[in-house]
Tab-separated table of C-alpha atoms in Angstrom:
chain	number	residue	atom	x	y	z
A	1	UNK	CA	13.763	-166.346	65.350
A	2	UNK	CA	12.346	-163.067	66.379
A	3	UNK	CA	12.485	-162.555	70.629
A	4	UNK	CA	12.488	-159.881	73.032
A	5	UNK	CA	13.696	-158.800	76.504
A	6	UNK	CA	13.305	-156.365	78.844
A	7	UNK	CA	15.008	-156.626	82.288
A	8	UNK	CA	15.391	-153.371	85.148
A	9	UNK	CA	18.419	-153.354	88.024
A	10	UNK	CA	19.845	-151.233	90.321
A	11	UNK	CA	22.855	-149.350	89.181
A	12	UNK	CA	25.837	-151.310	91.470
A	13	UNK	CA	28.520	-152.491	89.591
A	14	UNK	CA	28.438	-156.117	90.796
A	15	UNK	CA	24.792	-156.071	88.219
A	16	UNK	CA	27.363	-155.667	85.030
A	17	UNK	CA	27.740	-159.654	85.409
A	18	UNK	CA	24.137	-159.777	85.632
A	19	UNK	CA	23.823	-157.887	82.258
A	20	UNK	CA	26.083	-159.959	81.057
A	21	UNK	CA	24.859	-163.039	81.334
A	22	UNK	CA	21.283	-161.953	80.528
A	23	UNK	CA	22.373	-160.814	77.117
A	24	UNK	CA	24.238	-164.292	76.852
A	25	UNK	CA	21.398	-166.111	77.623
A	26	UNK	CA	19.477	-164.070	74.903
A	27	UNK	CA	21.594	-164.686	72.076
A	28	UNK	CA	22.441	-168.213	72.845
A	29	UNK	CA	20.316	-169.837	70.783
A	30	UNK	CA	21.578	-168.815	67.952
A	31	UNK	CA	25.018	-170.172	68.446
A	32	UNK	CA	27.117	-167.356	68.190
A	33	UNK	CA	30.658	-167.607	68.089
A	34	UNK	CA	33.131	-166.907	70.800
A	35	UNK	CA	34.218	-163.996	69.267
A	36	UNK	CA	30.710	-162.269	68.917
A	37	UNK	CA	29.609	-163.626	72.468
A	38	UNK	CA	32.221	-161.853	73.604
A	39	UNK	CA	32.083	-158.949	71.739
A	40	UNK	CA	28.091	-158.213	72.807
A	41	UNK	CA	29.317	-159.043	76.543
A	42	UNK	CA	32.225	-156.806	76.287
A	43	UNK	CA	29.916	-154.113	74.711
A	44	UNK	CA	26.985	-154.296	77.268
A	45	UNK	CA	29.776	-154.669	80.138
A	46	UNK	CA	30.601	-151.265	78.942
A	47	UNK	CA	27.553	-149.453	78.542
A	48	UNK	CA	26.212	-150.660	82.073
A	49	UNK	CA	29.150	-149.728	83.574
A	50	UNK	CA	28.563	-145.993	81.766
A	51	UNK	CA	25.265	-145.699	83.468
A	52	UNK	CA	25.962	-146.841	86.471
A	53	UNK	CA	29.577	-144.641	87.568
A	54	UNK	CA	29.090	-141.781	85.353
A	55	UNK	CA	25.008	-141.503	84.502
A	56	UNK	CA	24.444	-142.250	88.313
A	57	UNK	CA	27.866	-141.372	89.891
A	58	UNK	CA	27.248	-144.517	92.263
A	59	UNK	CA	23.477	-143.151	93.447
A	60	UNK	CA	20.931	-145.465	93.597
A	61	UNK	CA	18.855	-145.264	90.514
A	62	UNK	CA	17.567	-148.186	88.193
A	63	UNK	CA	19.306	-149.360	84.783
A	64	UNK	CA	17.640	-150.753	81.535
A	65	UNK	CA	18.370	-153.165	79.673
A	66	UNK	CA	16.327	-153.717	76.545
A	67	UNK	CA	17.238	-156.477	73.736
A	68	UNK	CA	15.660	-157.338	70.744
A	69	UNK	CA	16.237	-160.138	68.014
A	70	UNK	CA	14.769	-159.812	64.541
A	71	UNK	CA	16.291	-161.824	61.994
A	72	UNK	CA	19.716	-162.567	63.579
A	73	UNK	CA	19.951	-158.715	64.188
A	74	UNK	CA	20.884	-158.042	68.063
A	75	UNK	CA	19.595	-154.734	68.944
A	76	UNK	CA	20.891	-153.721	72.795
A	77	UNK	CA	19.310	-150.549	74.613
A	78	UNK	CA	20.627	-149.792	77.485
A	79	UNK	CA	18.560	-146.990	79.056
A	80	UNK	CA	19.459	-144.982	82.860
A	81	UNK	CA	17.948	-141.908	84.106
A	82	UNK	CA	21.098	-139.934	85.204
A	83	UNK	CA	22.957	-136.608	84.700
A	84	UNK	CA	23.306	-137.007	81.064
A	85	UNK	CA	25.977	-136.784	78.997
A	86	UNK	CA	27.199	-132.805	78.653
A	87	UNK	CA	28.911	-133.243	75.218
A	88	UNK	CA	28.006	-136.519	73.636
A	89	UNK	CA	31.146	-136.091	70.536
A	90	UNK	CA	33.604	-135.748	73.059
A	91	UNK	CA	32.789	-138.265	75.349
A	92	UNK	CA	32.719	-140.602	72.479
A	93	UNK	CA	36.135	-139.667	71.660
A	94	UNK	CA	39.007	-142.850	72.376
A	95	UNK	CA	40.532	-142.268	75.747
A	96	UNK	CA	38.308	-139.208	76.866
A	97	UNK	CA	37.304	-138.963	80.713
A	98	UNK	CA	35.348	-137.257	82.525
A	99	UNK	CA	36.347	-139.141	85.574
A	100	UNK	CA	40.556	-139.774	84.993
A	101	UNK	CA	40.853	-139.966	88.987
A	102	UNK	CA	39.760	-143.070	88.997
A	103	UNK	CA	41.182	-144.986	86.936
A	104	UNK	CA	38.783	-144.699	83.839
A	105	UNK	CA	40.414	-145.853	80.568
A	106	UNK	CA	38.002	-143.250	78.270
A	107	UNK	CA	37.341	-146.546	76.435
A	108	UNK	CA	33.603	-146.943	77.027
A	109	UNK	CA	32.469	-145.726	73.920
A	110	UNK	CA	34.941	-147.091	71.626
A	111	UNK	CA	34.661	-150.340	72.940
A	112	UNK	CA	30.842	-149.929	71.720
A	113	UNK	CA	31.274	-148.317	69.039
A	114	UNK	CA	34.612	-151.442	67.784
A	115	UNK	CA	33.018	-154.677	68.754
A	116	UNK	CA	29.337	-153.826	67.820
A	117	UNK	CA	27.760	-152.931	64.428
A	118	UNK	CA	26.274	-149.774	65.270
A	119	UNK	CA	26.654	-147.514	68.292
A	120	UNK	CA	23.645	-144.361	68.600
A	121	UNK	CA	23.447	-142.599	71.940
A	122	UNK	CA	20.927	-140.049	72.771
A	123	UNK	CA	21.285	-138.254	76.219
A	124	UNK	CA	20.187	-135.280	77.788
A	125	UNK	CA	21.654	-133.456	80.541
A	126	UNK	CA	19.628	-133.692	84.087
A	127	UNK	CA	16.861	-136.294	82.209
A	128	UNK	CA	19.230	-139.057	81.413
A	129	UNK	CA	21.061	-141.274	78.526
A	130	UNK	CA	19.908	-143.959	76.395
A	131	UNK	CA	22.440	-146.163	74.344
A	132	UNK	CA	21.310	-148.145	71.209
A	133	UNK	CA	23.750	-150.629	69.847
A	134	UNK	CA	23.081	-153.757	67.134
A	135	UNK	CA	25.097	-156.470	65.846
A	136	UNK	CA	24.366	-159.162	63.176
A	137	UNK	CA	25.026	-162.583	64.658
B	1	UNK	CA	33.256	-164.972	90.436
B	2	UNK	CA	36.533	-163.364	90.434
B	3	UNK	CA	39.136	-164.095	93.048
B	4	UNK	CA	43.436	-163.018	93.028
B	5	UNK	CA	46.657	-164.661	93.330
B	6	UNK	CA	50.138	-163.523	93.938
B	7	UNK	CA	53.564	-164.214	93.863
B	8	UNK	CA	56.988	-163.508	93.742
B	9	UNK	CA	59.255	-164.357	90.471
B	10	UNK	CA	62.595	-164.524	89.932
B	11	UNK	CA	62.480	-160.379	89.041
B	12	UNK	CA	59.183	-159.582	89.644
B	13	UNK	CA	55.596	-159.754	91.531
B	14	UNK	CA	53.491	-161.627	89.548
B	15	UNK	CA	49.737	-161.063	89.648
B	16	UNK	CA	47.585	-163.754	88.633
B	17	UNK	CA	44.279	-162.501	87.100
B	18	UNK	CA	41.397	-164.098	87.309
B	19	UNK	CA	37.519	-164.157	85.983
B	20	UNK	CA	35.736	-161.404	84.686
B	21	UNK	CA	37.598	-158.038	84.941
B	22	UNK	CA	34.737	-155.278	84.800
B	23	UNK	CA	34.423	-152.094	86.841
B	24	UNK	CA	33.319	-154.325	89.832
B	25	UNK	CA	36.480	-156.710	89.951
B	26	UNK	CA	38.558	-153.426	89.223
B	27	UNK	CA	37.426	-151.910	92.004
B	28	UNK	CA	37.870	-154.587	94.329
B	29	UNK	CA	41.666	-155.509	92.857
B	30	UNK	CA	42.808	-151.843	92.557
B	31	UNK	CA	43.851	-151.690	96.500
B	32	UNK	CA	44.734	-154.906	96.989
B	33	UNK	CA	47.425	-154.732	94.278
B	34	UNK	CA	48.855	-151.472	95.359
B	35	UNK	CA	49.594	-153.102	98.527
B	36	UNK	CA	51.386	-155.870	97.718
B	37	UNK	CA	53.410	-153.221	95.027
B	38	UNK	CA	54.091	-150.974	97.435
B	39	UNK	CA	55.298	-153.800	100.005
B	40	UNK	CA	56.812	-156.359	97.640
B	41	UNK	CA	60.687	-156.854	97.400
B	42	UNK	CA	60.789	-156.165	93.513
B	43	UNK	CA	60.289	-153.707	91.662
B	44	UNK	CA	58.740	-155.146	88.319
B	45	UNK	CA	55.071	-156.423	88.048
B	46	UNK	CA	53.581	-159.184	85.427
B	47	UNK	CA	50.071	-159.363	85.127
B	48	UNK	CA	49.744	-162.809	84.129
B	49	UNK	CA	45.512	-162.996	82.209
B	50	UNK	CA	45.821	-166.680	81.500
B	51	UNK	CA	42.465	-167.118	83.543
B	52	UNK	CA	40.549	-163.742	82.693
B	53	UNK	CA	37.661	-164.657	80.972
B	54	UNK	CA	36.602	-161.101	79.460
B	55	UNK	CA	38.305	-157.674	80.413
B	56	UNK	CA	36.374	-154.536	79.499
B	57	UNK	CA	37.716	-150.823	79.594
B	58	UNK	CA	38.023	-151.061	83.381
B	59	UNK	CA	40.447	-153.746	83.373
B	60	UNK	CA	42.221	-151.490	81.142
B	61	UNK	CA	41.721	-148.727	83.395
B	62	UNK	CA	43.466	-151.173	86.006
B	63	UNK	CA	46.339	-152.049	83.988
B	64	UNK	CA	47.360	-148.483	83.362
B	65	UNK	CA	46.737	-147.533	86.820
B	66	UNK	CA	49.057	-149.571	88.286
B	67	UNK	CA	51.610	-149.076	85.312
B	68	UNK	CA	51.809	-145.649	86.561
B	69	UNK	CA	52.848	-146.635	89.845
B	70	UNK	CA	55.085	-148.879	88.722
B	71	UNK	CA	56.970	-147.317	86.810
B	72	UNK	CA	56.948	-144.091	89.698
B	73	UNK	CA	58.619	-146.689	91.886
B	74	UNK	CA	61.164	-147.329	89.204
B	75	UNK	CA	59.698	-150.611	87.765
B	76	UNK	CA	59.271	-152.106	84.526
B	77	UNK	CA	55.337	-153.690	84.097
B	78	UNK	CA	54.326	-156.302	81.793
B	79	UNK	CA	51.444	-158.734	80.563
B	80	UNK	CA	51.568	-162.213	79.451
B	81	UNK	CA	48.774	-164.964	78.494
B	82	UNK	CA	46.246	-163.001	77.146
B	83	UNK	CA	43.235	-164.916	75.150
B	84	UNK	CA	42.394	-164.110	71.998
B	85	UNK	CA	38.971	-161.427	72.683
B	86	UNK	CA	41.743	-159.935	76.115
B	87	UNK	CA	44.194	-159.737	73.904
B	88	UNK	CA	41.708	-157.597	71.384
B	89	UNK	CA	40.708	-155.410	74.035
B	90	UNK	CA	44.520	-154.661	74.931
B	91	UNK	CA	45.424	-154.011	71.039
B	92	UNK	CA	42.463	-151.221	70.937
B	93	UNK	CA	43.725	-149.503	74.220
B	94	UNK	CA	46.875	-148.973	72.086
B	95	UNK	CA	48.509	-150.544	75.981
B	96	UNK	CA	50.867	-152.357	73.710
B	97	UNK	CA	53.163	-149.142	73.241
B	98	UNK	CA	53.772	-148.724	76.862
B	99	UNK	CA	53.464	-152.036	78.091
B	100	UNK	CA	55.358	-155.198	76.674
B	101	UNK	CA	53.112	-157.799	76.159
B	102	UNK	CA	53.841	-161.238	76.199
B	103	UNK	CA	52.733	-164.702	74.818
B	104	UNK	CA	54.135	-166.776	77.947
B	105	UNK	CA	54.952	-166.056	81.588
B	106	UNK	CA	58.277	-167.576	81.135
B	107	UNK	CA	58.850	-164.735	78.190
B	108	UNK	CA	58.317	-162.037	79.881
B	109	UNK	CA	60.064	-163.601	83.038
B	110	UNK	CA	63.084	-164.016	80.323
B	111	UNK	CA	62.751	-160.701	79.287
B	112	UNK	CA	63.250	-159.425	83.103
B	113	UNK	CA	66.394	-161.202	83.215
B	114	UNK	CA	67.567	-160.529	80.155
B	115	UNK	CA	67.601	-156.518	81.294
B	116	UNK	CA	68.812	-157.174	84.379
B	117	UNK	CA	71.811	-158.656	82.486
B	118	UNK	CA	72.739	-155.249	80.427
């Protein structure tokens, strides 16, 4: 079954539960397991989380979230119009941050990158960053 | 929704996890739990996840946070009860080669004693 989502929120932290359990909701239907339910939570968790401390450094702005199912395919875009990411390779490296005061892991990306399928971020510095993600369920 | 528990062991503060442990839940934990470090009567801390539900980078971000002040007051940390998808996120932190990790509070509790014995 093909479907589509599209849902806008404001870039606090306690909307990563939100995003959560829209994307739940989304793929529910087609029974994933608990492994790949919690993989695509994990995964979102992560890239809203991204947008929201480093694309928006705790400002008010508004966060994306875009999902699409074609053929048991999950496609996740997750979309903010922040600073931008300076140097996209090395923020993508495992335990990089930009931000070790506070207690960032530099796992974001590798999270992403580990429990989903496919992991393509395009961002640009001032304008914002957009992450694309899939996973066959 | 998230909430905290803790309590004192035979060796250690325990800390009982619970919920979803995301940026948000980090954030709110992260003081809370240096407080009762800094004030508790042992040195050693377990961070017992038998009720976290998910844990993303943050709560990994938490864990190491706190195993750096732990181990600055002369500590030992450790984690017990993970599930299996916390327990994935923990093995792809690489955690496991600072932190001991586990399957049963009553292991790691045993573990504690154990050293205390040498």
């Amino acid at each position: 079954m093909n479907n589509y989502l599209k849902a806008e929120f404001s870039s606090k932290s306690i909307n990563e539960s939100l995003a959560r359990i829209i994307v739940s909701g989304f793929i529910m239907s087609l029974d994933p397991t608990i492994e790949e339910l919690s993989d695509v939570k994990t995964a979102v968790s992560e890239a809203v989380t991204n947008s929201i401390i480093h694309g928006y450094e705790g400002k008010e702005g508004k966060v994306m979230l875009e999902l699409t199912l074609e053929d048991r395919e999950l496609t996740v875009k997750v979309c903010d119009h922040g600073i931008g990411i300076l140097d996209i390779e090395q923020a993508r490296e495992p335990l990089y941050t930009s931000k070790p005061e506070c207690d960032r892991s530099g796992m974001g990306f590798t999270v992403m990158e580990s429990f989903m399928d496919s992991l393509h971020i395009v961002s640009e510095q001032g304008q914002g960053t957009t992450v694309i993600m899939t996973k066959k369920l | 929704m998230m909430s905290k528990n803790f309590y004192l062991g035979k060796n250690s503060l325990i800390v009982n996890l619970r919920g979803e442990i995301d940026q948000y839940a980090a954030a709110q934990l992260k003081s809370n739990i240096d407080i009762e470090i800094e004030n508790s009567p042992k040195k050693n801390l377990i961070f017992d996840l038998k009720e976290v539900t998910l844990m993303d980078s943050s709560g990994i971000g938490l864990i190491v946070g706190r195993y750096k002040l732990v181990t600055s007051l002369g500590g030992k940390m450790m984690l017990c009860n993970a599930s299996e998808s916390v327990f994935k996120m923990l093995r792809l932190s690489g955690i496991q080669k600072v932190v001991d990790i586990y399957e049963t509070l009553a292991d790691a509790e045993k573990s504690l004693s154990k050293q205390k014995g040498r």
